[in-house]
Every structure is written in structure tokens, then in C-alpha cells.
mmCIF file of C-alpha atoms in Angstrom:
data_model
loop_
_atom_site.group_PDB
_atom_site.id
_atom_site.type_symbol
_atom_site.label_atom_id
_atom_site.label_comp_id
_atom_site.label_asym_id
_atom_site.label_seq_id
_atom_site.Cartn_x
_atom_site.Cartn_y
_atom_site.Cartn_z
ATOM 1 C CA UNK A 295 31.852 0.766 -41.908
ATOM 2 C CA UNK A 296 30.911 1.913 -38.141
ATOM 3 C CA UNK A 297 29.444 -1.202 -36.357
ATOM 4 C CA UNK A 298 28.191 -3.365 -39.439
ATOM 5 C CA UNK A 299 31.728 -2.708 -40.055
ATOM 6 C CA UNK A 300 32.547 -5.528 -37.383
ATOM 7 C CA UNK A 301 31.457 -7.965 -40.393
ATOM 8 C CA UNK A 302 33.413 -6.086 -42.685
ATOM 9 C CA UNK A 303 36.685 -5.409 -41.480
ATOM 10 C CA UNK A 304 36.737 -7.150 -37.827
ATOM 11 C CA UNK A 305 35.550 -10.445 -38.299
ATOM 12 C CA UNK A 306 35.811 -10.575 -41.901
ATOM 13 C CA UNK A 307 38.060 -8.947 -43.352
ATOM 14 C CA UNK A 308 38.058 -6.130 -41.243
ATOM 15 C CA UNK A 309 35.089 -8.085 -39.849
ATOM 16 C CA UNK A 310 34.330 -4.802 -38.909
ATOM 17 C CA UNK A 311 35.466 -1.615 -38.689
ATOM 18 C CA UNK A 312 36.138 1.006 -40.529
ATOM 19 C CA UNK A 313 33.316 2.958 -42.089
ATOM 20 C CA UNK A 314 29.900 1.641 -43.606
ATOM 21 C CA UNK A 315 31.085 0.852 -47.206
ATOM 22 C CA UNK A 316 29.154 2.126 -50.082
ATOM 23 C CA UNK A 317 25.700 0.171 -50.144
ATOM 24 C CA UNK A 318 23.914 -0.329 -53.473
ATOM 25 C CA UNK A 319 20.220 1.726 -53.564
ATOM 26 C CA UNK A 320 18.370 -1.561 -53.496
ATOM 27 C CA UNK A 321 14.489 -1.306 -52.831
ATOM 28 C CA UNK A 322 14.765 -2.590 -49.244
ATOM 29 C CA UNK A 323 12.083 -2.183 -46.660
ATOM 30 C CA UNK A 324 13.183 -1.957 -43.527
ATOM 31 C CA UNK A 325 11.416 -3.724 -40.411
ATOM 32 C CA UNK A 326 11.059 -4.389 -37.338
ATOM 33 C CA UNK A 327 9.749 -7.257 -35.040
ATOM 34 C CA UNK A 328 9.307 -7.384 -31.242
ATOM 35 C CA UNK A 329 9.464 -10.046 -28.936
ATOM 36 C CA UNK A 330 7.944 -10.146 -25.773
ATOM 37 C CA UNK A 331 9.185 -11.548 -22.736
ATOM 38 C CA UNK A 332 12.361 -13.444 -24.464
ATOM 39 C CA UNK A 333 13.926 -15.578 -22.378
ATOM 40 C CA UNK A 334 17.858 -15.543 -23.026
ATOM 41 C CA UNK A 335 19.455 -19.168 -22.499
ATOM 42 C CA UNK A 336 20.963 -18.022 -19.564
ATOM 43 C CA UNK A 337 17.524 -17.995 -17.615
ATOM 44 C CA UNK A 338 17.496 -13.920 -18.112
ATOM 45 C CA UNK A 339 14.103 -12.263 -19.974
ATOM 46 C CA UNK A 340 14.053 -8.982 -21.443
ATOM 47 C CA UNK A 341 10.763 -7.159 -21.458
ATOM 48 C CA UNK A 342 10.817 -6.589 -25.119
ATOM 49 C CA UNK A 343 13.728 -7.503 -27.597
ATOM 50 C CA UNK A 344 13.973 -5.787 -30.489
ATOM 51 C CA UNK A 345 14.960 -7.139 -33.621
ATOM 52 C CA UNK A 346 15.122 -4.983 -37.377
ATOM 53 C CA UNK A 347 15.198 -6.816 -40.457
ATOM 54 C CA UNK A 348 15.676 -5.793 -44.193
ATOM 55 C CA UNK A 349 13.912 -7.573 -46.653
ATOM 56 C CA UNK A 350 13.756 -7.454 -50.940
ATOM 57 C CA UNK A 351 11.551 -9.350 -53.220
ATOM 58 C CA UNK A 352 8.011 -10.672 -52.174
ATOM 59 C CA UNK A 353 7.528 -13.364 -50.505
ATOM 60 C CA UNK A 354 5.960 -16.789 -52.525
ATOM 61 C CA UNK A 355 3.923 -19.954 -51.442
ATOM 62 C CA UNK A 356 3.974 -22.861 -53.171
ATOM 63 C CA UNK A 357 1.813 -25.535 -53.805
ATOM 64 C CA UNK A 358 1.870 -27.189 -50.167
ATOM 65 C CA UNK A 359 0.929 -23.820 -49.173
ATOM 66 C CA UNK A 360 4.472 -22.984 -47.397
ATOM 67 C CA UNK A 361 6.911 -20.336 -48.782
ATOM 68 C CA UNK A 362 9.166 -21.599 -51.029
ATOM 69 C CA UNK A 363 11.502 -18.276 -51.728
ATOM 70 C CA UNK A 364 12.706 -16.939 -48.467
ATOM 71 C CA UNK A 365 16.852 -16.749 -48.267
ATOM 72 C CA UNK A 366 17.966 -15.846 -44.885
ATOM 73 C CA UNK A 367 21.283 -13.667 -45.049
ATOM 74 C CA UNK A 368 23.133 -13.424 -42.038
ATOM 75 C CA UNK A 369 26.329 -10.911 -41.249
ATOM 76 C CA UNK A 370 29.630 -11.332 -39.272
ATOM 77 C CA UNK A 371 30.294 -10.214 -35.950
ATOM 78 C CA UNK A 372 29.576 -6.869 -35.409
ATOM 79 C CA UNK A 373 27.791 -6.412 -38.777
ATOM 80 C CA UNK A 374 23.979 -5.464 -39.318
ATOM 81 C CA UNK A 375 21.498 -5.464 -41.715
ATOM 82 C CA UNK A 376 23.215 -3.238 -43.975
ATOM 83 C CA UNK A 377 26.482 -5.620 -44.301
ATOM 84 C CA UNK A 378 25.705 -7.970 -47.118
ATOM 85 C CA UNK A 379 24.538 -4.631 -49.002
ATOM 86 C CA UNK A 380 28.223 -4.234 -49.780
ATOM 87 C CA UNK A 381 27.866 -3.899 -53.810
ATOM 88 C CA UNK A 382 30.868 -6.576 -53.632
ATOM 89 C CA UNK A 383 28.015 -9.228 -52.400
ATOM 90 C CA UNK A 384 24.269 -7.225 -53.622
ATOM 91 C CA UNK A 385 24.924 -6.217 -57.312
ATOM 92 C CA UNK A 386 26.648 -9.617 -58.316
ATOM 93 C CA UNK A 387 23.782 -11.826 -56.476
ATOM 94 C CA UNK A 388 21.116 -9.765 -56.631
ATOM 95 C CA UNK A 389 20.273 -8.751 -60.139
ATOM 96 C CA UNK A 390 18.068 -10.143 -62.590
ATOM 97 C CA UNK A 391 19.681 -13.922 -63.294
ATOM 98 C CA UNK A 392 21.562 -13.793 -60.754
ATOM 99 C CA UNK A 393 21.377 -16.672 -57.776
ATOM 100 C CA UNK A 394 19.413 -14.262 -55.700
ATOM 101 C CA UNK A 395 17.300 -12.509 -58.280
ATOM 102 C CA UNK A 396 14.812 -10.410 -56.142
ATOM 103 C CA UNK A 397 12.332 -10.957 -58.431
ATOM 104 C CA UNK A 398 12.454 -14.323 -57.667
ATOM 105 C CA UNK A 399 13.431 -14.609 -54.180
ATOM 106 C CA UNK A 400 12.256 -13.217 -50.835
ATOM 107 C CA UNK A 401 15.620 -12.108 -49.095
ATOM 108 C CA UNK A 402 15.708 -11.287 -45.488
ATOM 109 C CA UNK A 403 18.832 -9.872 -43.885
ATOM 110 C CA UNK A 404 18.017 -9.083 -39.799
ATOM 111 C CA UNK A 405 20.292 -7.320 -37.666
ATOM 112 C CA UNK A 406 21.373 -9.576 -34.803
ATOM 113 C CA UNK A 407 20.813 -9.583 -31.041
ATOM 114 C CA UNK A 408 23.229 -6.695 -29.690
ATOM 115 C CA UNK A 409 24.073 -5.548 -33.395
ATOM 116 C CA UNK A 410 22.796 -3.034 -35.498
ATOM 117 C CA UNK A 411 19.457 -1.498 -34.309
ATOM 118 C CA UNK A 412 18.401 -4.558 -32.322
ATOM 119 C CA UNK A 413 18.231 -4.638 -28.795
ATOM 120 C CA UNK A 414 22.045 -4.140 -27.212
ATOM 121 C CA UNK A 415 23.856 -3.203 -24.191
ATOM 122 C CA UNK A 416 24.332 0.289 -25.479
ATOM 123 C CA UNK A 417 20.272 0.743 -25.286
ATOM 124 C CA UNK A 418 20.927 1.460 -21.279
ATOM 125 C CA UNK A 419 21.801 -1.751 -19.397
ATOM 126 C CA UNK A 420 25.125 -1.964 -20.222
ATOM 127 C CA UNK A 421 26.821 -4.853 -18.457
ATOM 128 C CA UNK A 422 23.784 -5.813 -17.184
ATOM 129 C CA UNK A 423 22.061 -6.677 -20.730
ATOM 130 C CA UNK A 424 21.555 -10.657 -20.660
ATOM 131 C CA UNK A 425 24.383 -12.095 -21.984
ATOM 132 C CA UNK A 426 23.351 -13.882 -25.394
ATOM 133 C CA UNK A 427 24.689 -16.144 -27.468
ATOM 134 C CA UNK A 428 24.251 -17.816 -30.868
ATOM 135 C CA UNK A 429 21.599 -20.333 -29.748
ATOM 136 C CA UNK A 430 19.837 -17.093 -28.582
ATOM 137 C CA UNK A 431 20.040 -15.153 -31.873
ATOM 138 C CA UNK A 432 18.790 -18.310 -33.928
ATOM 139 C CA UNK A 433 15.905 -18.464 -31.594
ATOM 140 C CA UNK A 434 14.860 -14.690 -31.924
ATOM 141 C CA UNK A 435 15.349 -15.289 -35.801
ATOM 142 C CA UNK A 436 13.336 -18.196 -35.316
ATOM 143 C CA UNK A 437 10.437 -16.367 -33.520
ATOM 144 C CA UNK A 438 10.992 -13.217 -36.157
ATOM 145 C CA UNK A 439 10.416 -14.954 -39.349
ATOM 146 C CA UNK A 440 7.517 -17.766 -37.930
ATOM 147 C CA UNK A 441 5.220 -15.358 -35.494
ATOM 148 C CA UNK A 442 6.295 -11.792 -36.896
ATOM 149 C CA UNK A 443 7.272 -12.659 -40.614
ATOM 150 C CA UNK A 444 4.809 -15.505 -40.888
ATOM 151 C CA UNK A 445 7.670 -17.260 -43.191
ATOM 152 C CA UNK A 446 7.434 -21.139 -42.321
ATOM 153 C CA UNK A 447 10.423 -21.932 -44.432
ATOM 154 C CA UNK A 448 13.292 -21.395 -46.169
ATOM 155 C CA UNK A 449 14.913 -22.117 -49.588
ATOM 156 C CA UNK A 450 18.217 -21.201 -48.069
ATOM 157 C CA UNK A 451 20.146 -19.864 -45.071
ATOM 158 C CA UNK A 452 23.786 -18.028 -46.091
ATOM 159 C CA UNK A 453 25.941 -16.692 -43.502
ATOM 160 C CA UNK A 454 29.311 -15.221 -43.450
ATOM 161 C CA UNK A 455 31.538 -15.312 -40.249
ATOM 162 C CA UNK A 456 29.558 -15.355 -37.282
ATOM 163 C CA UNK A 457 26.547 -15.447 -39.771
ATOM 164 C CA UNK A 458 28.913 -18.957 -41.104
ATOM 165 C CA UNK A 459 28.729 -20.225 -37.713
ATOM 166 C CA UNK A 460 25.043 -19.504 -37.269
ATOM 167 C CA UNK A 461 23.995 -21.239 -40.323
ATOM 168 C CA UNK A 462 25.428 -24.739 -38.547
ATOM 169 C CA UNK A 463 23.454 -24.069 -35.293
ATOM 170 C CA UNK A 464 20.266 -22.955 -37.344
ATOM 171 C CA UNK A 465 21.073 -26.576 -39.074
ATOM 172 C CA UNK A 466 21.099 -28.778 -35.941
ATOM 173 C CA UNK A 467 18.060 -26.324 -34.286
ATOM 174 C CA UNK A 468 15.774 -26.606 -37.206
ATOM 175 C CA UNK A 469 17.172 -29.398 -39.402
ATOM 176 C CA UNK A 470 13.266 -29.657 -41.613
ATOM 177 C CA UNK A 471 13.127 -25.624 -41.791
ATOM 178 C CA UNK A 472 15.402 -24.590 -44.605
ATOM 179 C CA UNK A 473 16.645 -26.613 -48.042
ATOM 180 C CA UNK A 474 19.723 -25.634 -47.739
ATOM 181 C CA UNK A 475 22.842 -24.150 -46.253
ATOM 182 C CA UNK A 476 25.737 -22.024 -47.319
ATOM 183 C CA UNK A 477 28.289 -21.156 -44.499
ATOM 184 C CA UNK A 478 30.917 -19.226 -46.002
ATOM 185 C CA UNK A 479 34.070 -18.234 -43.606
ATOM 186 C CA UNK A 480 34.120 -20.442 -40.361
ATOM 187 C CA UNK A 481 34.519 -24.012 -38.995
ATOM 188 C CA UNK A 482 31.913 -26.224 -37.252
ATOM 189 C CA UNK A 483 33.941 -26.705 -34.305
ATOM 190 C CA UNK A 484 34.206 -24.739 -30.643
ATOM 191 C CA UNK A 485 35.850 -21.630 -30.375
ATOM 192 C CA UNK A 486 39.265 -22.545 -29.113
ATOM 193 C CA UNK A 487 42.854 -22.252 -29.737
ATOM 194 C CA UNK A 488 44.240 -18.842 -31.463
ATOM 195 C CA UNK A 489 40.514 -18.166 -32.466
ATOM 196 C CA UNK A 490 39.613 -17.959 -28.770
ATOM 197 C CA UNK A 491 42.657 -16.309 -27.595
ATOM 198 C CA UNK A 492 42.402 -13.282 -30.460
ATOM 199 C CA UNK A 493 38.943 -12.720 -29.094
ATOM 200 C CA UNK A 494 39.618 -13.010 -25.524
ATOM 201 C CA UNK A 495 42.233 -10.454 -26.011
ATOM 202 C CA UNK A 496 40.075 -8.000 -27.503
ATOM 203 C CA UNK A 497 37.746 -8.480 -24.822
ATOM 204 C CA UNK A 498 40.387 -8.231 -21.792
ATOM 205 C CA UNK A 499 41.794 -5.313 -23.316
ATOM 206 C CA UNK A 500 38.884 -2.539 -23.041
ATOM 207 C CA UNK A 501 38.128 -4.266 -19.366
ATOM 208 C CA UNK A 502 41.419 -4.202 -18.359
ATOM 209 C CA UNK A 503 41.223 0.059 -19.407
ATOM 210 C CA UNK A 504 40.415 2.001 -16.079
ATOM 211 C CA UNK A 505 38.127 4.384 -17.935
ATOM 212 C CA UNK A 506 35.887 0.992 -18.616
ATOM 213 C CA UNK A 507 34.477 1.190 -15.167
ATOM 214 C CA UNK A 508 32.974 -2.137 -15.438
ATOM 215 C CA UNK A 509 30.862 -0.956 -18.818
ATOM 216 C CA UNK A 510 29.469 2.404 -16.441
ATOM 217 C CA UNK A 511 31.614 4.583 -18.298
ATOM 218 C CA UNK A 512 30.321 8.039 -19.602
ATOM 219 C CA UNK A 513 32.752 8.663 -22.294
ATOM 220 C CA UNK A 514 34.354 5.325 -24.406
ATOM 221 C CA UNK A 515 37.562 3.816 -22.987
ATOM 222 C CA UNK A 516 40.052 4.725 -25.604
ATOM 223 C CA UNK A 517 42.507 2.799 -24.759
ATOM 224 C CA UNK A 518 40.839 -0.542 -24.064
ATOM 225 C CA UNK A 519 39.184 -0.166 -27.427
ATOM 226 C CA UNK A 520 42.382 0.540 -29.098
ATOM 227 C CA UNK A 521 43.715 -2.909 -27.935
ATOM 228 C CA UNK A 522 40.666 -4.295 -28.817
ATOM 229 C CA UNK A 523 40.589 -3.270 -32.466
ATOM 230 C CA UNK A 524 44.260 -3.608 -33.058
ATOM 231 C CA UNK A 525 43.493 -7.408 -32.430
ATOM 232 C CA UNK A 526 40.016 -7.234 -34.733
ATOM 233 C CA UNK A 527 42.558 -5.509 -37.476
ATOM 234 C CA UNK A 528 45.272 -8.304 -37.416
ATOM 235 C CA UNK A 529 42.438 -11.112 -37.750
ATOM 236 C CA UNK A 530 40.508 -10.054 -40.593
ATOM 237 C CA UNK A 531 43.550 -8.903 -42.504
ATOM 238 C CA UNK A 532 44.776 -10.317 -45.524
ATOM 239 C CA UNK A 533 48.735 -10.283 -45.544
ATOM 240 C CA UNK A 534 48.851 -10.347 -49.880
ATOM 241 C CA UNK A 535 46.570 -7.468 -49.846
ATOM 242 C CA UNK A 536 47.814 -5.863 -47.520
ATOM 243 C CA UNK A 537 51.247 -5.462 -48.278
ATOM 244 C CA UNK A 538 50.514 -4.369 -52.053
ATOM 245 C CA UNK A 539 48.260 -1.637 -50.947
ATOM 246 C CA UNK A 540 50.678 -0.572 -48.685
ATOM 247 C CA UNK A 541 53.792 -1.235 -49.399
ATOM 248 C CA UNK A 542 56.064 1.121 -47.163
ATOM 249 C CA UNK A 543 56.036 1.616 -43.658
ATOM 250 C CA UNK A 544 55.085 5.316 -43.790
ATOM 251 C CA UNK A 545 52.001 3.474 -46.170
ATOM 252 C CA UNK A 546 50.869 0.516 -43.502
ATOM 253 C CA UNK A 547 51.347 3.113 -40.254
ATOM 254 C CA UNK A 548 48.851 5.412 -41.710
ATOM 255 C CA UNK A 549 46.640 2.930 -42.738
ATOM 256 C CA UNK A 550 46.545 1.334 -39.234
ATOM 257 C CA UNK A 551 46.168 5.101 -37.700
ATOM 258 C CA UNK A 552 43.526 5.894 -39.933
ATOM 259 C CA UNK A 553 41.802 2.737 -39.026
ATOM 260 C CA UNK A 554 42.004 3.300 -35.980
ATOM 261 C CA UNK A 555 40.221 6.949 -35.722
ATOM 262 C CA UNK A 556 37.375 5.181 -37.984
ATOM 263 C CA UNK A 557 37.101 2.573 -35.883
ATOM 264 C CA UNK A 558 37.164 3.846 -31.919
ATOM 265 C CA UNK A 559 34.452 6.860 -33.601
ATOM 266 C CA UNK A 560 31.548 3.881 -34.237
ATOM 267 C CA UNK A 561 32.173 1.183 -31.720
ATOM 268 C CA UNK A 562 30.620 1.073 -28.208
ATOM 269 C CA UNK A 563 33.173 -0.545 -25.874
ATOM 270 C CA UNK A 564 30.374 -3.065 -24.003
ATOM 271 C CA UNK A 565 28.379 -4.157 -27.655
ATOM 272 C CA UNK A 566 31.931 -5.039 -28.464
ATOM 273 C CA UNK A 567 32.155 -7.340 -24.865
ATOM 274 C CA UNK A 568 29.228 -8.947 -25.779
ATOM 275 C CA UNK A 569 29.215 -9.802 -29.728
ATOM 276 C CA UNK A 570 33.121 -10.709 -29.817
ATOM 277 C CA UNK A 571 32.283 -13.225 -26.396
ATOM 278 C CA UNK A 572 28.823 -14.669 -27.999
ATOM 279 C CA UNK A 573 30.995 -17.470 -29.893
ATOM 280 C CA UNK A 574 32.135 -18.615 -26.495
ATOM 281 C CA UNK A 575 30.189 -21.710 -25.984
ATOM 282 C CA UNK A 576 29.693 -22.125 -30.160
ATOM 283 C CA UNK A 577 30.136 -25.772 -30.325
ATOM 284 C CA UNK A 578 28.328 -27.337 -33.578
ATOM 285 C CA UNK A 579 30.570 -30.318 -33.722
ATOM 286 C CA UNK A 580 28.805 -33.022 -31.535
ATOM 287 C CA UNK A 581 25.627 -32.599 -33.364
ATOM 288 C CA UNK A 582 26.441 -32.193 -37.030
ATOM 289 C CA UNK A 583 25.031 -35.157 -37.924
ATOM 290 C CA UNK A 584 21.745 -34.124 -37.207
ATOM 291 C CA UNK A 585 21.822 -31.660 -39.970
ATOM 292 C CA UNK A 586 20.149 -33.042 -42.844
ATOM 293 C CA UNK A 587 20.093 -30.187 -45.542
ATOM 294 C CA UNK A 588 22.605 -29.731 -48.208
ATOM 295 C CA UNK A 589 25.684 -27.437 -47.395
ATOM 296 C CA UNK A 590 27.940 -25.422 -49.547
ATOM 297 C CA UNK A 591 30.898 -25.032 -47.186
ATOM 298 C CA UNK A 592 33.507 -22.355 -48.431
ATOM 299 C CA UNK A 593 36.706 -21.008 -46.273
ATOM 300 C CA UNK A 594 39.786 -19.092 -47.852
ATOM 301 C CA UNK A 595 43.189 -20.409 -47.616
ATOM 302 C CA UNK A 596 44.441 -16.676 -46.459
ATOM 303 C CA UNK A 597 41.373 -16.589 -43.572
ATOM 304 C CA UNK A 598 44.124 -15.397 -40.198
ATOM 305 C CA UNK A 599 40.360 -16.841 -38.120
ATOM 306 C CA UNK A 600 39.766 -20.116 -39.816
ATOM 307 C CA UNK A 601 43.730 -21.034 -41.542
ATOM 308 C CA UNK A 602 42.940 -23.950 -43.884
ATOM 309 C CA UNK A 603 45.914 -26.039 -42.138
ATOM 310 C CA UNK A 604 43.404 -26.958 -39.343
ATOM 311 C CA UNK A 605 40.651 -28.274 -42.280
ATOM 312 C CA UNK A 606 43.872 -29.734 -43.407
ATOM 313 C CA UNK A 607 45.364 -31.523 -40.097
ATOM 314 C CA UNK A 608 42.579 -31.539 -38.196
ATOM 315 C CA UNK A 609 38.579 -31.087 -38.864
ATOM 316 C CA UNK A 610 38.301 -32.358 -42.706
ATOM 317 C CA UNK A 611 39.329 -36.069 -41.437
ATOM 318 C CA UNK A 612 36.996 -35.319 -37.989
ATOM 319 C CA UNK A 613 33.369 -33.490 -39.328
ATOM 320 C CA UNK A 614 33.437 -34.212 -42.714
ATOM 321 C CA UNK A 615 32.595 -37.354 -42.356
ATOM 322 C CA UNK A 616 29.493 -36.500 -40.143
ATOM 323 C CA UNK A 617 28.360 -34.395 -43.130
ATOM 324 C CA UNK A 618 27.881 -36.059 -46.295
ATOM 325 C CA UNK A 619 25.421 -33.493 -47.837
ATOM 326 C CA UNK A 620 28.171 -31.194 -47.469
ATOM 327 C CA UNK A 621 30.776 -29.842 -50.073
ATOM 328 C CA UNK A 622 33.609 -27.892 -48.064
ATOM 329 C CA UNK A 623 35.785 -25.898 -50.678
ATOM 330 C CA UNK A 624 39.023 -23.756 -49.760
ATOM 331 C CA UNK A 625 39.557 -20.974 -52.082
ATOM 332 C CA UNK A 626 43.042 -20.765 -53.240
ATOM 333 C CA UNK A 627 45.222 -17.339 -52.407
ATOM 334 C CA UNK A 628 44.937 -15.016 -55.444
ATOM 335 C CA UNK A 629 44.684 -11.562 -56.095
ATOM 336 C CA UNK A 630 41.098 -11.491 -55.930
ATOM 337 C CA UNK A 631 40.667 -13.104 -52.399
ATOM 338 C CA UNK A 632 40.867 -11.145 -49.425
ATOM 339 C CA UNK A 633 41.514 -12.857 -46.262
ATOM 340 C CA UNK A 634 38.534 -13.838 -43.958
ATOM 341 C CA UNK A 635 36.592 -10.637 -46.001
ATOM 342 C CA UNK A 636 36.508 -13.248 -48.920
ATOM 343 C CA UNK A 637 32.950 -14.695 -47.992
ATOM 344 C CA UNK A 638 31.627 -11.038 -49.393
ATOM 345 C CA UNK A 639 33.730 -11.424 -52.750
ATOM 346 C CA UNK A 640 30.741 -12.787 -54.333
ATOM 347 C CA UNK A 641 32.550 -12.926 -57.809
ATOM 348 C CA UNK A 642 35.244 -15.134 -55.804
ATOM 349 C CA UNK A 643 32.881 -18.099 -55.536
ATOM 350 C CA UNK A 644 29.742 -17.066 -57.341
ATOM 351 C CA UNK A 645 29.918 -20.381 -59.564
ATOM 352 C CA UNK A 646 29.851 -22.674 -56.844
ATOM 353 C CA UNK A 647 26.547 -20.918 -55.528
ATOM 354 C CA UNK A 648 25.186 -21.374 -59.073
ATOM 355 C CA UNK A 649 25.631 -24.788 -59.116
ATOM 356 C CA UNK A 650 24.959 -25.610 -55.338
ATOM 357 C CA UNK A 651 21.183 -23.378 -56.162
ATOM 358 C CA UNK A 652 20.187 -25.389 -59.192
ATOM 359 C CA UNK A 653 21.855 -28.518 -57.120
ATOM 360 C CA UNK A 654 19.173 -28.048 -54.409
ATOM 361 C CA UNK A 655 15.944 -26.843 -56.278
ATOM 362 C CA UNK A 656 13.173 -28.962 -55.400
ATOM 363 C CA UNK A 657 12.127 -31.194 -58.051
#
């Protein structure tokens, strides 16, 4: 899974990393949109940010005259467009009758800011790209699907990871804009504690590499990355999965090596500075009373990022409360769930999306 991979292996499951996984041959078309002059929170513009997009299905306008079938899909950290084309997720959502039929819906699924095709430090300014964050990539999907998609609504917004987080901040942003929401994989609350330190360790371990040369390098620093990914490995892992497919240590020491080579070959040391530290002022919490849409909330009790002892001692009893649209559901450890990666086992929770879709239909 090169860099999409981020969302598949690194920051969710192996949020990323690895190589792409085999993607169904849905009729996508690709896109792309182009902002002009976007101005980053941080005060710095960018002559022109690019943004690519996949969409499926057509889009639909109902009788007020605004679309009434567009489902945003957003990936993990370090994912793209390509991500939620895992089969895992398309071909049991997708299909005819399923929650997402694309003959019924108008799904969009964008690359983010400094992911995929979109605009990045890797393009040429390195270090010197602005330094975004998730308030800037809701904006540019904002702009995207209003002035270059012409889409003035949406019937749903479903994110995974980073994608999970997103899907509160598009809430409080744009509270009228979508029906509903369905963060799968996160927790509405800063970035702190061991969540925070995993990341910051990733990040401090390719700058800490002399062949980093403060992102001016010419060839990757190896050794920086290899911190960097051994950290990404160890939080989107899944401990019951992972020792039953590898059971000896001959087993788990070539899986991590072969990881490894995988991983280093598709990652770009500074894109990895920049999406891992985007979470870094994520802070939903204050505001989630502002969101007024309908939430499907789902986490997995074997998630290393977002361990369901902190719903369980600390944020059900503190943000719940400020959301009673919402329905927050842990999954259970079984064989079928696998670790943080579990918000792309569509089979895993498929029900609950059936239920929460018909739930939130407009009348």
C-alpha cells in the first residue's frame, strides 16, 4: 500500500504502509480541482493547491433543488483516494443494495492536502510547504465540492482515522451541510497522551537522522524513516492478529523486515513530517455541541491509537453528553476485527450503517 498505505497499515491498521492493496475495478472517474490563492490557517498562501478526487455514481437534486446523494469518504493518515477502494470496504458497501449503492449515491473520495496526488511537500518546497492542518483540509474540501464540484450538500460524511477525526471538525465547521456523520476509528478529543507521543516519535526520528538535512535531502533518510515506521507499525497493529499470522519469531521478524522494505520504498520522509504532525492542534472537544447532525460513532476495543479504556474512564462520561444525536459503539475483540484497520472491515459493522442510513433518510 505505498502512501495510501498510511491509512491502511500506519494509522489504521497499518494506517499505512505496506503496498497499495488490491482495489476493486470500480467505474471511478478521477478528478481534479484547483484552488487559487489558498490561504493555509497559518497566514501562508500557496499559488495554486491542488486537490484530486474520485468520484462513482451521478450526482442527484432533489426537490429543494440541492443534492441530496453526495457521501463524502475520507481516508486515514497517509491514505489517498484509492484507500477506501480496499475490496474489504468497496464491494461490501458499494454494490447494488448495499448502503452505498452507486446507483443511488454520488460518492466522492478526495485525496487530502499533502496526500496522494494533492499538493505536498514532496512537489518541491519541502520544509517550506505551509504547514496544514485539519481545519485546512476541511476548508479545501469545502471549496472542492461547493465552487469546483458544485455539490451544496451532503447525505453523509464517513471517515476513518484521520478521515474519523475530520468528520467531527467538518461537523462543528459546517454543522447545516451534511445529514449525517459516521466517524469510524478516533476520539473527539486533542491529540495528547500516548497518541501524541507515538506520533511525535515518528516525527523526531527521521529529523533527528543526519541524512534528513532539515527535509533538503537528495536521497531518503533511511534511518529516520525506519524509526518512524517502526512506530506507525506498532500503532496500527492488532496484537490477536498478529500473533496467529505469525506465530514464531523467525515468522514476526520477517514480517516486520518485509514491512519495512515495502514501506521506506513509498514514503517520502517530509510528507510523512507533515501528515503524522497535522493532528497536532485537532481539538473537537470544546465545540461538539455545536454539531447538530446525527453520528454513528464506532471505535474497536483492540484500536493500540484510540484503546476503549479511555471511552471507558475518561471521554464517554465527558463528550457524550455534549452529543446526543450520537451513538458511540465499541466493537468487541474477535477474529474478524483488526486493530485500528477495523474501520475498513466493512462486514465488521455493516449493520449498524444499515440501520444508522435508513435512521437518517429524510422523511
Amino acid at each position: 500500500m505505498r502512501l495510501a498505505a498510511l491509512a491502511y497499515l500506519i494509522l489504521y491498521c497499518t494506517a499505512a504502509l505496506a503496498q497499495n492493496p488490491r482495489v476493486s475495478k470500480w467505474p471511478t472517474k478521477d478528478n481534479v480541482y484547483v484552488i487559487r490563492n489558498f490561504r493555509f490557517g497559518t497566514g501562508e498562501t500557496i499559488p495554486e493547491l491542488s486537490l484530486h478526487y474520485l468520484t462513482l455514481g451521478q450526482p442527484h437534486r432533489g426537490t429543494d433543488g440541492h443534492i441530496d446523494n453526495a457521501i463524502l469518504l475520507l481516508h486515514g493518515t497517509g491514505g489517498d483516494r484509492h484507500t477506501l477502494m480496499n475490496p474489504v470496504f468497496s464491494d461490501v458497501l458499494f454494490g447494488p443494495g448495499q448502503p452505498f449503492d452507486i446507483t443511488k449515491y454520488f460518492l466522492i473520495l478526495p485525496d487530502d492536502i499533502g496526500q496522494g496526488d494533492s499538493s505536498k511537500p514532496s512537489d518541491g518546497l519541502h520544509m517550506k510547504f505551509p504547514e496544514y492542518d485539519y481545519d485546512d483540509m476541511i476548508r479545501s474540501q469545502y471549496i472542492m465540492l461547493t465552487e469546483g464540484m458544485h455539490v451544496d450538500h451532503l447525505r453523509l460524511i464517513l471517515g476513518t482515522s484521520m478521515g474519523c477525526m475530520q468528520s467531527w471538525v467538518w461537523g462543528e465547521a459546517y454543522p447545516q451541510f451534511m445529514d449525517a456523520l459516521a466517524p469510524f476509528a478516533c476520539y473527539p478529543v486533542e491529540v495528547a497522551g500516548r497518541n501524541r507521543m507515538t506520533r511525535y516519535i515518528a516525527i523526531e526520528s527521521i529529523k533527528h537522522d543526519p541524512a534528513w538535512k532539515k527535509g533538503e535531502y537528495t536521497t531518503e533518510p533511511i534511518e529516520g524513516l525506519r524509526g518512524a515506521e517502526a512506530m506507525l507499525l506498532v500503532m496500527g497493529s492488532a496484537p490477536l492478529q498478529m500473533q496467529k499470522n505469525y506465530p514464531t519469531r523467525a515468522q514476526a521478524e520477517k514480517y516486520v523486515d518485509d514491512y519495512m522494505a515495502r514501506a521506506i520504498t513509498h514514503v517520502d520522509a517530509n510528507n510523512l513530517i507533515y501528515y503524522v504532525n497535522a493532528s497536532r492542534n485537532y481539538n473537537p472537544e470544546p465545540k461538539l455541541y455545536t454539531i447538530v447532525a446525527p453520528a454513528l460513532w464506532i471505535n474497536s476495543a483492540d484500536d493500540f491509537i484510540n484503546p476503549p479504556e479511555l471511552a471507558q474512564q475518561i471521554i464517554s462520561a465527558r463528550v457524550l453528553p455534549k452529543m446526543p444525536k450520537t451513538k458511540f459503539i465499541i466493537l468487541p475483540i474477535t477474529d474478524a476485527t483488526r486493530g485500528h484497520g477495523t474501520h475498513t472491515q466493512a462486514a465488521i459493522w455493516k449493520d449498524e450503517l444499515v440501520t444508522f442510513m435508513v435512521k437518517t433518510e429524510k422523511k
